[in-house]
């Protein structure tokens, strides 16, 4: 089902001014959803591009991009406590670390030291370290690919990997709840500065209902919940259009999936508008996963 779930680049100020001046100079109002790059109320970006069809309706293609922190800073302590409890239960009475640590720790120590050397340009010293790895480890280890990735890695990434390696080694050596918490805390802290990227694409058809408004022409109702979509463009003379995503649930009593009633579906209005100030994010790292 189409429509935004929750953000394209912000429309640059100079581009917007140029667009406005050209529209003004053309001598007529261009109040139609041709193309635009907008920002939503939840700091997600929306790009749309529309073309008029022979029926007089407009076919519009949308790309929505949103970025959100994997872990919100205010939830950090709660997330750490939850993961520590789960990991402690899994490791309690398990001999997994006894089997895993003796094999993995030497390889991890050698790898991170070699990575630092390669990043600093000391490839010869890094090779000497890697060659000391056990034969069974080297058989599963692509040294050339490791060199390539290490040489192209951001210093901040190497620093993160180094710290994560150190906490895992400490867990293997100490086997304590404090060491387990330190390792998990570092992981959650990284997620609290990592934004997850989400891209959603869809197409819809719109028809003109007034000089400044286009509404979706295939809005429903759909499904057992009787969902009616009220998506629309609201345009102003000589300026770009706003896009509004909205829906109504006509059959709120239905429960097409057990335990998930239609009454729980969102009916809020989400407005996408031009915003020349940009969006402030708390991301240091971008991830697709």
Coordinates of C-alpha atoms in Angstrom, one line a residue:
X1 CA 0.0 0.0 0.0
X2 CA 1.4 3.4 -1.0
X3 CA 1.8 6.5 1.0
X4 CA 4.4 7.7 3.5
X5 CA 5.2 5.7 6.6
X6 CA 6.5 8.4 8.6
X7 CA 11.6 12.4 4.6
X8 CA 14.7 13.9 0.2
X9 CA 17.2 16.7 0.5
X10 CA 15.9 20.1 1.6
X11 CA 15.0 22.3 -1.3
X12 CA 17.9 24.8 -1.5
X13 CA 17.0 28.4 -0.9
X14 CA 18.6 29.6 -4.1
X15 CA 16.7 27.1 -6.2
X16 CA 13.4 28.0 -4.5
X17 CA 14.0 31.7 -5.2
X18 CA 14.9 31.1 -8.8
X19 CA 11.8 28.9 -9.2
X20 CA 9.6 31.7 -7.7
X21 CA 11.1 34.4 -9.9
X22 CA 10.7 32.4 -13.1
X23 CA 7.1 31.6 -12.1
X24 CA 6.4 35.3 -11.5
X25 CA 8.0 36.3 -14.8
X26 CA 5.9 33.8 -16.7
X27 CA 2.8 36.0 -16.1
X28 CA 0.6 33.3 -14.7
X29 CA 0.2 31.3 -11.5
X30 CA 1.8 27.9 -11.5
X31 CA -0.2 26.4 -8.7
X32 CA 0.1 22.7 -9.6
X33 CA 2.0 19.7 -8.2
X34 CA 4.8 19.5 -10.8
X35 CA 7.8 18.6 -8.6
X36 CA 9.1 19.4 -5.1
X37 CA 11.4 18.5 -2.2
X38 CA 9.7 18.8 1.1
X39 CA 10.3 18.2 4.8
X40 CA 7.7 16.4 7.1
X41 CA 6.7 17.1 10.6
X42 CA 8.7 14.1 11.8
X43 CA 11.9 15.4 10.0
X44 CA 11.5 12.9 7.1
X45 CA 12.1 14.1 3.5
X46 CA 9.7 13.8 0.6
X47 CA 10.5 14.2 -3.1
X48 CA 7.6 14.2 -5.6
X49 CA 7.5 14.5 -9.4
X50 CA 4.1 14.7 -11.2
X51 CA 3.1 14.7 -14.8
X52 CA -0.4 15.4 -16.3
X53 CA -2.1 12.4 -18.0
X54 CA -4.4 12.4 -21.0
X55 CA -7.4 11.9 -18.6
X56 CA -6.6 15.3 -17.0
X57 CA -5.4 13.6 -13.9
X58 CA -1.8 13.8 -12.5
X59 CA 0.4 10.8 -12.0
X60 CA 2.8 11.5 -9.1
X61 CA 5.9 9.5 -8.1
X62 CA 7.1 9.8 -4.5
X63 CA 10.3 9.0 -2.7
X64 CA 10.3 9.3 1.1
X65 CA 13.5 9.2 3.1
X66 CA 13.6 9.0 6.8
X67 CA 16.5 8.8 9.3
X68 CA 16.1 7.9 12.9
X69 CA 18.5 6.9 15.7
X70 CA 18.6 3.2 16.3
X71 CA 18.5 3.8 20.0
X72 CA 17.2 7.1 21.4
X73 CA 19.5 8.6 24.0
X74 CA 16.8 8.8 26.6
X75 CA 16.3 5.0 26.3
X76 CA 20.0 4.1 26.5
X77 CA 20.1 2.9 30.1
X78 CA 16.9 0.9 29.7
X79 CA 18.2 -0.8 26.6
X80 CA 21.5 -1.6 28.3
X81 CA 19.8 -3.2 31.3
X82 CA 17.5 -5.3 29.0
X83 CA 20.3 -6.6 26.8
X84 CA 22.6 -7.4 29.8
X85 CA 19.8 -9.4 31.5
X86 CA 19.2 -11.4 28.2
X87 CA 22.9 -12.0 27.6
X88 CA 23.5 -13.0 31.2
X89 CA 20.7 -15.6 31.0
X90 CA 22.1 -17.0 27.8
X91 CA 25.6 -17.3 29.1
X92 CA 24.7 -18.6 32.6
X93 CA 25.9 -22.2 32.8
X94 CA 27.0 -22.1 29.1
X95 CA 30.4 -23.2 28.0
X96 CA 30.2 -21.1 24.9
X97 CA 32.9 -18.6 26.0
X98 CA 35.2 -21.5 27.0
X99 CA 35.1 -22.8 23.5
X100 CA 35.0 -19.4 21.7
X101 CA 37.5 -17.2 23.5
X102 CA 40.7 -19.2 23.2
X103 CA 40.2 -19.4 19.4
X104 CA 38.9 -15.9 18.7
X105 CA 40.7 -13.6 21.1
X106 CA 44.3 -14.1 19.6
X107 CA 42.9 -13.5 16.1
X108 CA 41.0 -10.4 17.2
X109 CA 44.0 -8.9 18.9
X110 CA 46.2 -9.5 15.9
X111 CA 43.6 -8.2 13.5
X112 CA 43.0 -4.9 15.3
X113 CA 46.7 -4.3 15.7
X114 CA 47.2 -5.0 12.0
X115 CA 44.3 -2.7 11.1
X116 CA 45.8 0.2 13.0
X117 CA 49.2 -0.3 11.3
X118 CA 47.6 -0.5 7.8
X119 CA 45.6 2.7 8.5
X120 CA 48.8 4.5 9.5
X121 CA 50.6 3.3 6.3
X122 CA 52.8 0.6 8.0
X123 CA 51.7 -2.3 5.7
X124 CA 55.0 -4.3 6.3
X125 CA 54.5 -4.5 10.0
X126 CA 50.9 -5.4 9.6
X127 CA 51.8 -8.2 7.3
X128 CA 54.3 -9.6 9.8
X129 CA 51.5 -9.7 12.4
X130 CA 49.0 -11.4 10.2
X131 CA 51.5 -14.0 9.1
X132 CA 51.8 -15.2 12.7
X133 CA 48.2 -16.2 12.8
X134 CA 47.6 -20.0 13.0
X135 CA 47.3 -21.8 9.7
X136 CA 43.7 -22.7 10.3
X137 CA 42.9 -19.1 10.9
X138 CA 44.7 -17.9 7.7
X139 CA 42.8 -20.5 5.6
X140 CA 39.6 -18.6 6.5
X141 CA 41.1 -15.2 6.4
X142 CA 41.3 -13.1 3.2
X143 CA 44.4 -11.0 3.9
X144 CA 44.2 -8.9 0.7
X145 CA 40.5 -8.0 1.4
X146 CA 41.4 -7.2 5.0
X147 CA 44.2 -4.8 3.8
X148 CA 41.8 -3.1 1.4
X149 CA 39.1 -2.5 4.0
X150 CA 41.6 -1.4 6.6
X151 CA 43.2 1.1 4.3
X152 CA 39.8 2.6 3.3
X153 CA 38.3 2.7 6.8
X154 CA 37.4 5.9 8.6
X155 CA 39.6 6.4 11.7
X156 CA 36.5 6.6 13.8
X157 CA 35.4 3.2 12.6
X158 CA 38.8 1.7 13.5
X159 CA 38.5 3.3 16.9
X160 CA 35.0 1.8 17.5
X161 CA 36.2 -1.6 16.4
X162 CA 39.2 -1.3 18.7
X163 CA 37.1 -0.5 21.7
X164 CA 34.6 -3.2 20.9
X165 CA 37.5 -5.7 20.6
X166 CA 38.9 -4.6 24.0
X167 CA 35.6 -5.1 25.8
X168 CA 35.2 -8.5 24.3
X169 CA 38.7 -9.5 25.3
X170 CA 38.0 -8.3 28.9
X171 CA 34.8 -10.4 29.0
X172 CA 36.8 -13.5 28.0
X173 CA 39.4 -12.8 30.6
X174 CA 37.2 -11.7 33.5
X175 CA 33.9 -13.6 32.8
X176 CA 32.1 -11.0 35.0
X177 CA 28.8 -9.2 34.8
X178 CA 30.7 -5.9 34.8
X179 CA 32.7 -6.9 31.8
X180 CA 29.5 -8.1 30.0
X181 CA 27.8 -4.8 30.8
X182 CA 30.8 -2.8 29.5
X183 CA 30.7 -4.6 26.2
X184 CA 27.0 -4.2 25.8
X185 CA 27.0 -0.6 26.9
X186 CA 29.6 0.3 24.2
X187 CA 27.4 -1.4 21.6
X188 CA 24.3 0.5 22.7
X189 CA 26.2 3.8 22.9
X190 CA 27.2 3.3 19.3
X191 CA 23.6 2.7 18.2
X192 CA 22.6 5.9 20.1
X193 CA 24.7 7.9 17.6
X194 CA 23.8 5.7 14.5
X195 CA 20.9 6.7 12.3
X196 CA 19.1 4.0 10.3
X197 CA 18.2 5.0 6.7
X198 CA 14.8 4.1 5.4
X199 CA 13.6 4.8 1.8
X200 CA 10.0 4.3 0.6
X201 CA 8.8 4.8 -3.0
X202 CA 5.3 4.7 -4.4
X203 CA 3.0 6.3 -7.1
X204 CA -0.5 7.7 -6.9
X205 CA -2.9 9.5 -9.2
X206 CA -4.4 12.9 -8.3
X207 CA -7.2 15.0 -9.7
X208 CA -7.8 18.8 -9.5
X209 CA -10.7 19.8 -7.2
X210 CA -9.9 23.6 -7.0
X211 CA -7.4 26.1 -8.3
X212 CA -5.0 25.2 -5.5
X213 CA -5.9 21.6 -4.4
X214 CA -5.4 18.2 -5.9
X215 CA -6.7 15.1 -4.1
X216 CA -5.9 11.4 -4.5
X217 CA -8.3 9.8 -7.0
X218 CA -8.0 6.2 -5.8
X219 CA -8.4 6.7 -2.1
X220 CA -10.6 3.8 -1.1
X221 CA -12.2 2.6 1.1
X222 CA -9.9 -0.5 1.2
X223 CA -9.6 -3.6 3.2
X224 CA -11.6 -4.9 6.1
X225 CA -10.8 -1.7 8.1
X226 CA -12.4 0.4 5.4
X227 CA -9.4 2.7 5.0
X228 CA -10.0 5.9 3.1
X229 CA -6.9 7.9 2.1
X230 CA -7.2 11.7 2.0
X231 CA -3.8 12.5 0.5
X232 CA -3.7 15.8 -1.2
X233 CA -1.6 18.7 -2.6
X234 CA -2.3 22.2 -1.3
X235 CA -0.7 24.8 -3.6
X236 CA -0.3 28.5 -3.5
X237 CA 0.1 30.9 -6.5
X238 CA 3.7 31.0 -7.7
X239 CA 5.0 28.8 -4.9
X240 CA 5.6 25.2 -4.3
X241 CA 2.9 22.8 -3.0
X242 CA 2.5 21.3 0.4
X243 CA 1.7 17.6 0.5
X244 CA -0.6 16.2 3.1
X245 CA -0.9 12.5 4.0
X246 CA -4.0 11.6 5.9
X247 CA -6.4 8.7 6.2
X248 CA -9.6 7.7 7.9
X249 CA -10.7 4.3 9.3
X250 CA -14.4 3.7 8.6
X251 CA -14.6 0.2 10.2
X252 CA -12.7 0.7 13.5
X253 CA -14.4 -2.3 15.1
X254 CA -12.9 -4.8 12.7
X255 CA -9.9 -7.0 13.6
X256 CA -8.5 -8.5 10.4
X257 CA -5.4 -9.7 12.3
X258 CA -6.0 -11.3 15.7
X259 CA -5.0 -8.9 18.4
X260 CA -4.5 -5.9 16.0
X261 CA -7.8 -4.0 15.8
X262 CA -8.5 -1.4 13.1
X263 CA -9.1 1.1 15.9
X264 CA -5.3 1.2 16.5
X265 CA -4.5 2.5 13.0
X266 CA -3.1 6.0 12.8
X267 CA -5.4 8.8 11.5
X268 CA -3.1 11.8 12.1
X269 CA -2.4 14.3 9.4
X270 CA 1.2 14.5 8.2
X271 CA 2.1 17.7 6.4
X272 CA 5.2 18.0 4.1
X273 CA 6.3 21.6 3.4
X274 CA 9.3 23.5 2.1
X275 CA 11.8 24.2 4.9
X276 CA 14.9 26.1 4.0
X277 CA 16.5 25.8 7.5
X278 CA 17.3 22.1 7.2
X279 CA 16.9 19.4 9.8
X280 CA 19.2 18.9 12.8
X281 CA 20.2 15.2 13.3
X282 CA 22.0 13.5 16.2
X283 CA 23.7 11.0 13.8
X284 CA 27.4 10.4 13.7
X285 CA 27.0 7.1 11.7
X286 CA 24.6 6.2 8.9
X287 CA 23.4 2.6 8.5
X288 CA 21.0 0.9 6.2
X289 CA 20.4 -1.9 8.8

